[in-house]
Amino acid sequence: HKLTIIMRRSHVMAGLLLAGPIAAMAHICVIHPPQRGDPLPNPVDFGEDLCYRRTPYCGGIEVPGKPSTAFLAGSPADLVFQQNLNHFHEASPGKIDVAISYDLEPSDSSWTTLFTLDEFAANDMVTQTNFTATVNIPTKTAAHAILRWRYISHNPGEVDPANNSQSIFYNCADIAVVANPDVKPGTPDVVPRLAVAQRSVDPKATGCEVASEFVALALETTVRGTVQHEIFYDAGQQSVLWHRSGPVRAEGVDENISTLSLYGASIPKQPPTTKPEYIMGLKGEDSCVLFGADPFYAWSYGPNRNQVLVREFASGGDTMQEWASPDLQHTFLVKLAPDGKTCQPVIEKHPDRTLMFTQFMPNTPVPNGIFDVPSICKKPTIGHGIH
């Protein structure tokens, strides 16, 4: 198949392209109810500082005078939040949880967990993933209570501050829990508190890995419009170049945003686990921001990526597999190669977007110099992850 490689004017001089569902340094953003502190922009930008909170229980943000949202006691409630970056760690996959405290000066024992979601690999650290979790609010009422989110990544490259050994990201929202006329006093809480349970990962399921070197084109369909993707991947060099063009962040605003992830390189005066990741076009057409990326892991699907096998079926003589996140909200359709061990991505489906791979060329050498650091990144702006 012929692959058309589209190069954008602002990056051709540097020989670059790139970026998948982007972000900039791990955060957990709370969309509904509104998170504590200053309101989030709409849309939430990549690397939003308001979502980067690293100390318990709410990132040091003071308790407001009144809650922002009221929920009925003993009733289901939809919580909307975003994993602003995927820090999947192979050795010890993380999780996201939500808990409630009726104490405005909480201790570790103050929290009741409402929701836990095992993390899954997005196969690209720079991925924004939105979640909607329907939880059961406890029957106890309160004029002011706290909902706390934690993204417990376990990623050694994300320890900040030094005593945050589990690499946790925090956020909170302030709510009222009001009396529900349909719930009698003394009614026990609904258990499980998560209305939709997640599926267990089967460690015996056989996963698959993409080719160690490939070039691909994809189209992402979102509420903002259609975004074009160009991907250059080389596992041997531990390098990925991903370009996105179109309404990447806002409807009616076309942008060219490129991400160069050099997992095999290092950054002077930084820990060896912190890898250079350059995002071009984030702060304007000729801008470059340097972020600290996590260690490399190969692009693959299966239980080793904390994904569940939904189905395997034949289509036009090909064997297809559909993998999913444990909550089944995020699915990945792949086509198996005859060896049954390698595969190529076909479609990713998420609640707010669909990514369709229109051309995928496995074992295609990437162009020479494609992973060279461009001239506009010789003196980059410093982003999160660089200390």
mmCIF file of C-alpha atoms in Angstrom:
data_model
loop_
_atom_site.group_PDB
_atom_site.id
_atom_site.type_symbol
_atom_site.label_atom_id
_atom_site.label_comp_id
_atom_site.label_asym_id
_atom_site.label_seq_id
_atom_site.Cartn_x
_atom_site.Cartn_y
_atom_site.Cartn_z
ATOM 1 C CA HIS A 1 0.000 0.000 0.000
ATOM 2 C CA LYS A 2 1.115 3.514 -0.722
ATOM 3 C CA LEU A 3 1.476 5.703 2.343
ATOM 4 C CA THR A 4 1.107 9.436 1.887
ATOM 5 C CA ILE A 5 3.274 11.314 4.371
ATOM 6 C CA ILE A 6 1.938 14.804 5.035
ATOM 7 C CA MET A 7 4.500 17.337 6.232
ATOM 8 C CA ARG A 8 3.560 20.684 7.745
ATOM 9 C CA ARG A 9 5.417 23.852 6.890
ATOM 10 C CA SER A 10 6.416 24.816 10.418
ATOM 11 C CA HIS A 11 8.056 21.430 11.068
ATOM 12 C CA VAL A 12 9.423 20.413 7.667
ATOM 13 C CA MET A 13 12.615 22.352 8.355
ATOM 14 C CA ALA A 14 13.178 20.152 11.385
ATOM 15 C CA GLY A 15 12.172 16.937 9.655
ATOM 16 C CA LEU A 16 9.427 16.245 12.223
ATOM 17 C CA LEU A 17 5.850 15.184 12.617
ATOM 18 C CA LEU A 18 3.572 13.781 15.402
ATOM 19 C CA ALA A 19 1.239 13.479 18.431
ATOM 20 C CA GLY A 20 -1.475 11.146 19.646
ATOM 21 C CA PRO A 21 -4.236 12.083 22.074
ATOM 22 C CA ILE A 22 -1.922 14.625 23.711
ATOM 23 C CA ALA A 23 -1.247 15.906 27.169
ATOM 24 C CA ALA A 24 1.871 17.024 28.898
ATOM 25 C CA MET A 25 2.523 15.686 32.381
ATOM 26 C CA ALA A 26 0.282 13.479 34.407
ATOM 27 C CA HIS A 27 -2.676 15.117 36.014
ATOM 28 C CA ILE A 28 -6.114 14.077 37.142
ATOM 29 C CA CYS A 29 -8.749 16.650 36.135
ATOM 30 C CA VAL A 30 -12.205 16.678 37.720
ATOM 31 C CA ILE A 31 -14.889 17.979 35.383
ATOM 32 C CA HIS A 32 -18.149 17.161 37.215
ATOM 33 C CA PRO A 33 -18.606 18.099 39.944
ATOM 34 C CA PRO A 34 -16.222 21.059 39.432
ATOM 35 C CA GLN A 35 -12.829 20.509 41.016
ATOM 36 C CA ARG A 36 -11.663 22.577 43.969
ATOM 37 C CA GLY A 37 -9.907 25.857 43.178
ATOM 38 C CA ASP A 38 -9.979 27.944 40.028
ATOM 39 C CA PRO A 39 -12.342 26.707 37.297
ATOM 40 C CA LEU A 40 -10.945 24.550 34.512
ATOM 41 C CA PRO A 41 -10.752 25.995 31.012
ATOM 42 C CA ASN A 42 -12.995 24.483 28.352
ATOM 43 C CA PRO A 43 -11.547 22.503 26.707
ATOM 44 C CA VAL A 44 -8.973 21.315 29.224
ATOM 45 C CA ASP A 45 -5.571 22.051 27.716
ATOM 46 C CA PHE A 46 -2.628 19.703 27.565
ATOM 47 C CA GLY A 47 -0.618 19.811 30.756
ATOM 48 C CA GLU A 48 -3.177 21.918 32.613
ATOM 49 C CA ASP A 49 -1.494 23.218 35.766
ATOM 50 C CA LEU A 50 -4.807 23.265 37.658
ATOM 51 C CA CYS A 51 -4.847 19.461 37.472
ATOM 52 C CA TYR A 52 -1.282 18.868 38.685
ATOM 53 C CA ARG A 53 -1.689 18.294 42.427
ATOM 54 C CA ARG A 54 0.787 15.979 44.143
ATOM 55 C CA THR A 55 0.140 16.145 47.913
ATOM 56 C CA PRO A 56 -2.683 14.604 49.981
ATOM 57 C CA TYR A 57 -5.462 15.001 50.119
ATOM 58 C CA CYS A 58 -6.358 17.777 47.710
ATOM 59 C CA GLY A 59 -3.012 19.097 46.514
ATOM 60 C CA GLY A 60 -2.857 21.817 49.159
ATOM 61 C CA ILE A 61 -5.897 23.689 47.789
ATOM 62 C CA GLU A 62 -7.863 25.262 50.647
ATOM 63 C CA VAL A 63 -11.391 24.191 51.514
ATOM 64 C CA PRO A 64 -13.865 26.655 49.953
ATOM 65 C CA GLY A 65 -16.593 28.339 51.969
ATOM 66 C CA LYS A 66 -19.347 26.286 50.371
ATOM 67 C CA PRO A 67 -19.700 23.237 48.135
ATOM 68 C CA SER A 68 -20.187 23.540 44.390
ATOM 69 C CA THR A 69 -22.679 20.721 43.801
ATOM 70 C CA ALA A 70 -25.376 18.853 45.708
ATOM 71 C CA PHE A 71 -26.081 15.115 45.390
ATOM 72 C CA LEU A 72 -29.026 13.137 46.758
ATOM 73 C CA ALA A 73 -28.115 10.786 49.593
ATOM 74 C CA GLY A 74 -28.408 7.124 48.722
ATOM 75 C CA SER A 75 -28.704 7.786 44.975
ATOM 76 C CA PRO A 76 -26.560 7.172 41.885
ATOM 77 C CA ALA A 77 -24.420 10.086 40.690
ATOM 78 C CA ASP A 78 -22.364 10.551 37.528
ATOM 79 C CA LEU A 79 -18.775 11.698 38.072
ATOM 80 C CA VAL A 80 -16.816 12.962 35.066
ATOM 81 C CA PHE A 81 -13.024 13.207 35.153
ATOM 82 C CA GLN A 82 -9.972 13.001 32.927
ATOM 83 C CA GLN A 83 -6.697 11.134 33.130
ATOM 84 C CA ASN A 84 -4.646 13.900 31.557
ATOM 85 C CA LEU A 85 -1.705 11.618 30.807
ATOM 86 C CA ASN A 86 -1.283 7.841 30.835
ATOM 87 C CA HIS A 87 1.581 6.726 33.110
ATOM 88 C CA PHE A 88 1.045 2.987 32.775
ATOM 89 C CA HIS A 89 3.839 1.091 34.530
ATOM 90 C CA GLU A 90 4.445 -2.472 33.328
ATOM 91 C CA ALA A 91 5.867 -3.810 36.584
ATOM 92 C CA SER A 92 2.972 -2.542 38.724
ATOM 93 C CA PRO A 93 -0.066 -1.128 36.910
ATOM 94 C CA GLY A 94 -1.795 1.659 38.780
ATOM 95 C CA LYS A 95 -5.393 2.618 39.444
ATOM 96 C CA ILE A 96 -7.748 5.561 39.808
ATOM 97 C CA ASP A 97 -10.040 5.785 42.807
ATOM 98 C CA VAL A 98 -12.646 8.172 44.199
ATOM 99 C CA ALA A 99 -13.504 8.446 47.887
ATOM 100 C CA ILE A 100 -15.751 10.601 50.076
ATOM 101 C CA SER A 101 -14.973 12.239 53.404
ATOM 102 C CA TYR A 102 -17.467 13.928 55.703
ATOM 103 C CA ASP A 103 -14.577 15.497 57.630
ATOM 104 C CA LEU A 104 -13.322 18.802 56.182
ATOM 105 C CA GLU A 105 -9.981 18.209 57.923
ATOM 106 C CA PRO A 106 -9.597 14.556 56.931
ATOM 107 C CA SER A 107 -7.123 11.929 58.008
ATOM 108 C CA ASP A 108 -6.303 8.673 56.244
ATOM 109 C CA SER A 109 -9.190 6.958 58.028
ATOM 110 C CA SER A 110 -11.757 9.566 56.977
ATOM 111 C CA TRP A 111 -12.277 8.246 53.441
ATOM 112 C CA THR A 112 -14.871 5.818 52.118
ATOM 113 C CA THR A 113 -14.028 4.518 48.646
ATOM 114 C CA LEU A 114 -16.801 4.900 46.068
ATOM 115 C CA PHE A 115 -14.990 3.881 42.907
ATOM 116 C CA THR A 116 -11.836 2.079 41.800
ATOM 117 C CA LEU A 117 -10.675 1.604 38.227
ATOM 118 C CA ASP A 118 -7.600 -0.397 37.263
ATOM 119 C CA GLU A 119 -5.360 1.499 34.867
ATOM 120 C CA PHE A 120 -4.797 0.212 31.338
ATOM 121 C CA ALA A 121 -2.051 0.988 28.848
ATOM 122 C CA ALA A 122 -2.949 3.582 26.218
ATOM 123 C CA ASN A 123 0.218 2.685 24.229
ATOM 124 C CA ASP A 124 1.096 6.366 24.269
ATOM 125 C CA MET A 125 1.868 8.365 27.383
ATOM 126 C CA VAL A 126 0.537 11.550 25.786
ATOM 127 C CA THR A 127 -3.091 10.458 25.953
ATOM 128 C CA GLN A 128 -6.029 12.314 27.471
ATOM 129 C CA THR A 129 -8.734 9.858 28.542
ATOM 130 C CA ASN A 130 -12.155 10.954 29.800
ATOM 131 C CA PHE A 131 -14.156 8.767 32.197
ATOM 132 C CA THR A 132 -17.738 8.826 33.447
ATOM 133 C CA ALA A 133 -18.305 6.754 36.569
ATOM 134 C CA THR A 134 -21.765 6.214 38.043
ATOM 135 C CA VAL A 135 -21.319 5.770 41.793
ATOM 136 C CA ASN A 136 -23.784 5.335 44.634
ATOM 137 C CA ILE A 137 -23.641 8.241 47.070
ATOM 138 C CA PRO A 138 -23.826 7.101 50.735
ATOM 139 C CA THR A 139 -27.063 7.611 52.668
ATOM 140 C CA LYS A 140 -25.427 9.929 55.214
ATOM 141 C CA THR A 141 -26.184 13.623 54.599
ATOM 142 C CA ALA A 142 -23.811 16.576 54.975
ATOM 143 C CA ALA A 143 -23.879 20.296 54.316
ATOM 144 C CA HIS A 144 -20.287 19.977 53.076
ATOM 145 C CA ALA A 145 -18.344 16.844 52.153
ATOM 146 C CA ILE A 146 -15.260 16.149 50.015
ATOM 147 C CA LEU A 147 -14.867 13.892 47.010
ATOM 148 C CA ARG A 148 -11.209 12.953 46.476
ATOM 149 C CA TRP A 149 -9.687 11.555 43.288
ATOM 150 C CA ARG A 150 -6.348 9.733 43.224
ATOM 151 C CA TYR A 151 -4.426 8.499 40.220
ATOM 152 C CA ILE A 152 -2.010 6.024 41.843
ATOM 153 C CA SER A 153 0.410 5.469 38.973
ATOM 154 C CA HIS A 154 3.223 3.491 40.724
ATOM 155 C CA ASN A 155 5.491 4.904 38.012
ATOM 156 C CA PRO A 156 9.006 5.560 39.401
ATOM 157 C CA GLY A 157 9.458 8.354 36.886
ATOM 158 C CA GLU A 158 6.599 10.317 38.473
ATOM 159 C CA VAL A 159 7.755 10.616 42.096
ATOM 160 C CA ASP A 160 7.014 14.212 43.179
ATOM 161 C CA PRO A 161 7.651 15.246 45.914
ATOM 162 C CA ALA A 162 10.293 12.817 47.109
ATOM 163 C CA ASN A 163 8.032 11.198 49.739
ATOM 164 C CA ASN A 164 5.293 10.486 47.172
ATOM 165 C CA SER A 165 6.684 6.999 46.612
ATOM 166 C CA GLN A 166 3.569 5.634 44.856
ATOM 167 C CA SER A 167 3.591 8.533 42.362
ATOM 168 C CA ILE A 168 0.052 9.652 43.235
ATOM 169 C CA PHE A 169 -1.825 12.529 41.604
ATOM 170 C CA TYR A 170 -4.634 14.095 43.646
ATOM 171 C CA ASN A 171 -7.707 16.253 43.119
ATOM 172 C CA CYS A 172 -10.896 17.088 45.019
ATOM 173 C CA ALA A 173 -14.409 18.449 44.622
ATOM 174 C CA ASP A 174 -16.629 19.892 47.345
ATOM 175 C CA ILE A 175 -20.208 18.658 47.506
ATOM 176 C CA ALA A 176 -23.304 18.671 49.674
ATOM 177 C CA VAL A 177 -25.164 15.423 50.327
ATOM 178 C CA VAL A 178 -28.813 16.349 50.786
ATOM 179 C CA ALA A 179 -31.666 14.341 52.239
ATOM 180 C CA ASN A 180 -33.455 12.038 49.847
ATOM 181 C CA PRO A 181 -37.185 11.678 50.553
ATOM 182 C CA ASP A 182 -37.096 8.200 49.010
ATOM 183 C CA VAL A 183 -34.431 6.974 51.438
ATOM 184 C CA LYS A 184 -35.539 6.266 55.018
ATOM 185 C CA PRO A 185 -33.168 7.091 57.894
ATOM 186 C CA GLY A 186 -30.962 4.137 58.732
ATOM 187 C CA THR A 187 -31.121 2.660 55.224
ATOM 188 C CA PRO A 188 -27.793 0.900 54.532
ATOM 189 C CA ASP A 189 -25.568 2.109 51.727
ATOM 190 C CA VAL A 190 -25.781 0.447 48.343
ATOM 191 C CA VAL A 191 -22.891 -1.970 47.828
ATOM 192 C CA PRO A 192 -21.045 -2.135 45.502
ATOM 193 C CA ARG A 193 -20.875 1.601 45.346
ATOM 194 C CA LEU A 194 -19.791 1.568 41.699
ATOM 195 C CA ALA A 195 -22.938 1.045 39.631
ATOM 196 C CA VAL A 196 -21.053 -0.562 36.691
ATOM 197 C CA ALA A 197 -18.466 -3.130 37.752
ATOM 198 C CA GLN A 198 -15.271 -3.674 35.812
ATOM 199 C CA ARG A 199 -14.203 -7.008 34.319
ATOM 200 C CA SER A 200 -11.219 -8.926 35.604
ATOM 201 C CA VAL A 201 -8.192 -9.278 33.358
ATOM 202 C CA ASP A 202 -7.536 -12.891 32.326
ATOM 203 C CA PRO A 203 -3.761 -13.448 32.632
ATOM 204 C CA LYS A 204 -4.067 -16.540 30.380
ATOM 205 C CA ALA A 205 -5.433 -14.566 27.421
ATOM 206 C CA THR A 206 -2.935 -14.284 24.565
ATOM 207 C CA GLY A 207 -2.108 -10.714 23.663
ATOM 208 C CA CYS A 208 -0.257 -9.349 20.648
ATOM 209 C CA GLU A 209 2.420 -6.771 19.895
ATOM 210 C CA VAL A 210 2.632 -4.414 16.960
ATOM 211 C CA ALA A 211 5.638 -4.447 14.620
ATOM 212 C CA SER A 212 8.803 -3.055 16.176
ATOM 213 C CA GLU A 213 8.928 -0.446 13.411
ATOM 214 C CA PHE A 214 5.996 1.102 11.544
ATOM 215 C CA VAL A 215 4.558 4.181 9.866
ATOM 216 C CA ALA A 216 0.816 4.865 10.054
ATOM 217 C CA LEU A 217 -1.937 7.327 9.228
ATOM 218 C CA ALA A 218 -5.155 7.617 11.225
ATOM 219 C CA LEU A 219 -8.277 9.751 11.407
ATOM 220 C CA GLU A 220 -9.700 10.777 14.766
ATOM 221 C CA THR A 221 -13.400 11.674 14.897
ATOM 222 C CA THR A 222 -14.394 13.945 17.771
ATOM 223 C CA VAL A 223 -17.124 16.425 18.641
ATOM 224 C CA ARG A 224 -14.650 19.121 17.531
ATOM 225 C CA GLY A 225 -14.301 17.626 14.037
ATOM 226 C CA THR A 226 -11.816 15.318 12.300
ATOM 227 C CA VAL A 227 -8.136 15.294 13.294
ATOM 228 C CA GLN A 228 -5.433 13.750 11.069
ATOM 229 C CA HIS A 229 -2.710 11.651 12.690
ATOM 230 C CA GLU A 230 0.715 10.619 11.356
ATOM 231 C CA ILE A 231 2.771 8.191 13.433
ATOM 232 C CA PHE A 232 6.419 7.110 13.164
ATOM 233 C CA TYR A 233 7.347 4.350 15.615
ATOM 234 C CA ASP A 234 10.651 2.571 16.213
ATOM 235 C CA ALA A 235 10.914 0.289 19.242
ATOM 236 C CA GLY A 236 14.609 -0.367 18.553
ATOM 237 C CA GLN A 237 15.387 3.328 18.896
ATOM 238 C CA GLN A 238 12.685 3.725 21.582
ATOM 239 C CA SER A 239 11.422 6.743 19.701
ATOM 240 C CA VAL A 240 7.982 7.894 18.578
ATOM 241 C CA LEU A 241 7.012 10.849 16.413
ATOM 242 C CA TRP A 242 3.294 11.631 16.284
ATOM 243 C CA HIS A 243 1.745 14.521 14.403
ATOM 244 C CA ARG A 244 -1.827 15.771 14.702
ATOM 245 C CA SER A 245 -3.509 18.386 12.543
ATOM 246 C CA GLY A 246 -7.008 19.821 12.604
ATOM 247 C CA PRO A 247 -9.235 20.914 15.514
ATOM 248 C CA VAL A 248 -6.922 19.240 18.039
ATOM 249 C CA ARG A 249 -8.074 21.257 21.041
ATOM 250 C CA ALA A 250 -11.050 23.396 20.053
ATOM 251 C CA GLU A 251 -13.815 23.334 17.461
ATOM 252 C CA GLY A 252 -13.142 25.647 14.514
ATOM 253 C CA VAL A 253 -9.452 26.123 15.434
ATOM 254 C CA ASP A 254 -7.085 24.122 13.224
ATOM 255 C CA GLU A 255 -3.648 23.437 14.696
ATOM 256 C CA ASN A 256 -0.542 21.424 13.898
ATOM 257 C CA ILE A 257 0.784 19.846 17.096
ATOM 258 C CA SER A 258 3.714 17.439 17.014
ATOM 259 C CA THR A 259 5.179 15.288 19.779
ATOM 260 C CA LEU A 260 8.670 13.773 19.685
ATOM 261 C CA SER A 261 9.250 11.183 22.423
ATOM 262 C CA LEU A 262 12.858 10.026 22.783
ATOM 263 C CA TYR A 263 12.625 7.269 25.389
ATOM 264 C CA GLY A 264 16.159 6.086 24.693
ATOM 265 C CA ALA A 265 17.683 9.510 25.413
ATOM 266 C CA SER A 266 18.253 11.420 28.629
ATOM 267 C CA ILE A 267 17.997 14.979 29.936
ATOM 268 C CA PRO A 268 21.006 16.625 31.599
ATOM 269 C CA LYS A 269 20.695 16.927 35.389
ATOM 270 C CA GLN A 270 17.509 14.805 35.437
ATOM 271 C CA PRO A 271 16.941 11.288 36.855
ATOM 272 C CA PRO A 272 17.619 8.466 34.374
ATOM 273 C CA THR A 273 13.917 7.554 34.441
ATOM 274 C CA THR A 274 12.965 10.975 33.024
ATOM 275 C CA LYS A 275 13.044 10.950 29.229
ATOM 276 C CA PRO A 276 12.830 13.941 26.845
ATOM 277 C CA GLU A 277 9.526 14.623 25.151
ATOM 278 C CA TYR A 278 9.185 17.665 22.917
ATOM 279 C CA ILE A 279 5.771 19.082 21.984
ATOM 280 C CA MET A 280 5.779 21.536 19.110
ATOM 281 C CA GLY A 281 2.920 23.894 18.331
ATOM 282 C CA LEU A 282 1.446 23.734 21.837
ATOM 283 C CA LYS A 283 2.137 27.409 22.620
ATOM 284 C CA GLY A 284 2.007 28.740 19.064
ATOM 285 C CA GLU A 285 3.137 27.717 15.595
ATOM 286 C CA ASP A 286 6.899 27.904 16.216
ATOM 287 C CA SER A 287 6.889 26.930 19.888
ATOM 288 C CA CYS A 288 8.528 23.943 21.560
ATOM 289 C CA VAL A 289 7.978 22.728 25.129
ATOM 290 C CA LEU A 290 10.180 20.074 26.774
ATOM 291 C CA PHE A 291 8.459 17.676 29.154
ATOM 292 C CA GLY A 292 9.740 14.712 31.136
ATOM 293 C CA ALA A 293 8.426 11.417 29.769
ATOM 294 C CA ASP A 294 8.319 7.973 31.369
ATOM 295 C CA PRO A 295 10.422 4.943 30.371
ATOM 296 C CA PHE A 296 9.516 3.230 27.103
ATOM 297 C CA TYR A 297 7.266 0.177 26.818
ATOM 298 C CA ALA A 298 6.400 -1.590 23.570
ATOM 299 C CA TRP A 299 3.065 -0.940 21.837
ATOM 300 C CA SER A 300 0.941 -4.027 22.452
ATOM 301 C CA TYR A 301 -2.463 -5.291 23.541
ATOM 302 C CA GLY A 302 -3.450 -7.887 26.113
ATOM 303 C CA PRO A 303 -3.375 -8.765 29.817
ATOM 304 C CA ASN A 304 0.168 -7.411 30.165
ATOM 305 C CA ARG A 305 -1.350 -4.019 29.344
ATOM 306 C CA ASN A 306 -4.220 -4.556 31.807
ATOM 307 C CA GLN A 307 -6.723 -5.011 28.974
ATOM 308 C CA VAL A 308 -9.501 -7.598 28.765
ATOM 309 C CA LEU A 309 -10.291 -9.669 25.664
ATOM 310 C CA VAL A 310 -13.873 -8.876 24.655
ATOM 311 C CA ARG A 311 -14.049 -11.115 21.592
ATOM 312 C CA GLU A 312 -12.081 -12.821 18.823
ATOM 313 C CA PHE A 313 -13.702 -13.327 15.427
ATOM 314 C CA ALA A 314 -13.026 -13.874 11.717
ATOM 315 C CA SER A 315 -13.578 -11.107 9.168
ATOM 316 C CA GLY A 316 -12.763 -11.430 5.452
ATOM 317 C CA GLY A 317 -10.233 -14.176 6.123
ATOM 318 C CA ASP A 318 -8.514 -12.216 8.917
ATOM 319 C CA THR A 319 -8.569 -12.940 12.638
ATOM 320 C CA MET A 320 -9.652 -9.920 14.670
ATOM 321 C CA GLN A 321 -9.402 -9.286 18.394
ATOM 322 C CA GLU A 322 -11.176 -6.638 20.436
ATOM 323 C CA TRP A 323 -9.422 -5.597 23.632
ATOM 324 C CA ALA A 324 -10.847 -3.172 26.188
ATOM 325 C CA SER A 325 -10.155 -1.307 29.380
ATOM 326 C CA PRO A 326 -11.441 -3.136 32.486
ATOM 327 C CA ASP A 327 -14.564 -0.918 32.547
ATOM 328 C CA LEU A 328 -15.186 -1.710 28.831
ATOM 329 C CA GLN A 329 -15.557 2.007 28.003
ATOM 330 C CA HIS A 330 -12.425 2.024 25.846
ATOM 331 C CA THR A 331 -11.986 -0.622 23.127
ATOM 332 C CA PHE A 332 -9.145 -1.505 20.762
ATOM 333 C CA LEU A 333 -9.818 -3.544 17.621
ATOM 334 C CA VAL A 334 -6.731 -5.190 16.108
ATOM 335 C CA LYS A 335 -5.995 -7.545 13.196
ATOM 336 C CA LEU A 336 -3.787 -10.506 13.999
ATOM 337 C CA ALA A 337 -0.916 -11.501 11.739
ATOM 338 C CA PRO A 338 -0.731 -15.170 10.621
ATOM 339 C CA ASP A 339 1.789 -15.897 13.382
ATOM 340 C CA GLY A 340 -0.885 -15.002 15.966
ATOM 341 C CA LYS A 341 1.643 -13.006 17.962
ATOM 342 C CA THR A 342 1.861 -9.696 16.122
ATOM 343 C CA CYS A 343 -1.014 -7.434 15.154
ATOM 344 C CA GLN A 344 -1.899 -4.043 13.776
ATOM 345 C CA PRO A 345 -4.342 -1.528 15.242
ATOM 346 C CA VAL A 346 -7.563 -0.962 13.308
ATOM 347 C CA ILE A 347 -9.934 1.141 15.438
ATOM 348 C CA GLU A 348 -9.862 2.643 18.928
ATOM 349 C CA LYS A 349 -13.233 3.633 20.364
ATOM 350 C CA HIS A 350 -13.608 5.902 23.362
ATOM 351 C CA PRO A 351 -16.711 7.621 24.776
ATOM 352 C CA ASP A 352 -15.691 10.961 23.275
ATOM 353 C CA ARG A 353 -13.667 9.988 20.191
ATOM 354 C CA THR A 354 -12.863 7.291 17.640
ATOM 355 C CA LEU A 355 -9.433 6.727 16.090
ATOM 356 C CA MET A 356 -9.411 4.782 12.805
ATOM 357 C CA PHE A 357 -6.107 3.661 11.302
ATOM 358 C CA THR A 358 -6.465 4.294 7.563
ATOM 359 C CA GLN A 359 -2.963 3.093 6.608
ATOM 360 C CA PHE A 360 -0.602 0.929 8.628
ATOM 361 C CA MET A 361 2.760 -0.165 7.235
ATOM 362 C CA PRO A 362 4.541 -2.625 9.556
ATOM 363 C CA ASN A 363 8.279 -3.210 9.313
ATOM 364 C CA THR A 364 8.665 0.040 7.380
ATOM 365 C CA PRO A 365 11.904 1.849 8.254
ATOM 366 C CA VAL A 366 11.269 5.400 9.386
ATOM 367 C CA PRO A 367 12.949 8.173 7.325
ATOM 368 C CA ASN A 368 16.517 9.037 8.285
ATOM 369 C CA GLY A 369 16.696 11.929 10.726
ATOM 370 C CA ILE A 370 12.994 11.796 11.574
ATOM 371 C CA PHE A 371 13.791 11.562 15.287
ATOM 372 C CA ASP A 372 16.387 14.380 15.298
ATOM 373 C CA VAL A 373 15.624 17.182 17.731
ATOM 374 C CA PRO A 374 14.432 20.129 15.601
ATOM 375 C CA SER A 375 16.046 23.539 15.648
ATOM 376 C CA ILE A 376 13.030 25.160 17.370
ATOM 377 C CA CYS A 377 13.605 22.775 20.309
ATOM 378 C CA LYS A 378 17.244 23.649 20.945
ATOM 379 C CA LYS A 379 16.106 26.167 23.585
ATOM 380 C CA PRO A 380 12.670 24.886 24.591
ATOM 381 C CA THR A 381 10.244 26.150 27.183
ATOM 382 C CA ILE A 382 10.420 23.855 30.222
ATOM 383 C CA GLY A 383 7.219 22.014 31.129
ATOM 384 C CA HIS A 384 6.163 19.582 33.863
ATOM 385 C CA GLY A 385 8.401 16.657 34.759
ATOM 386 C CA ILE A 386 11.633 18.670 34.598
ATOM 387 C CA HIS A 387 12.954 19.540 38.045
#
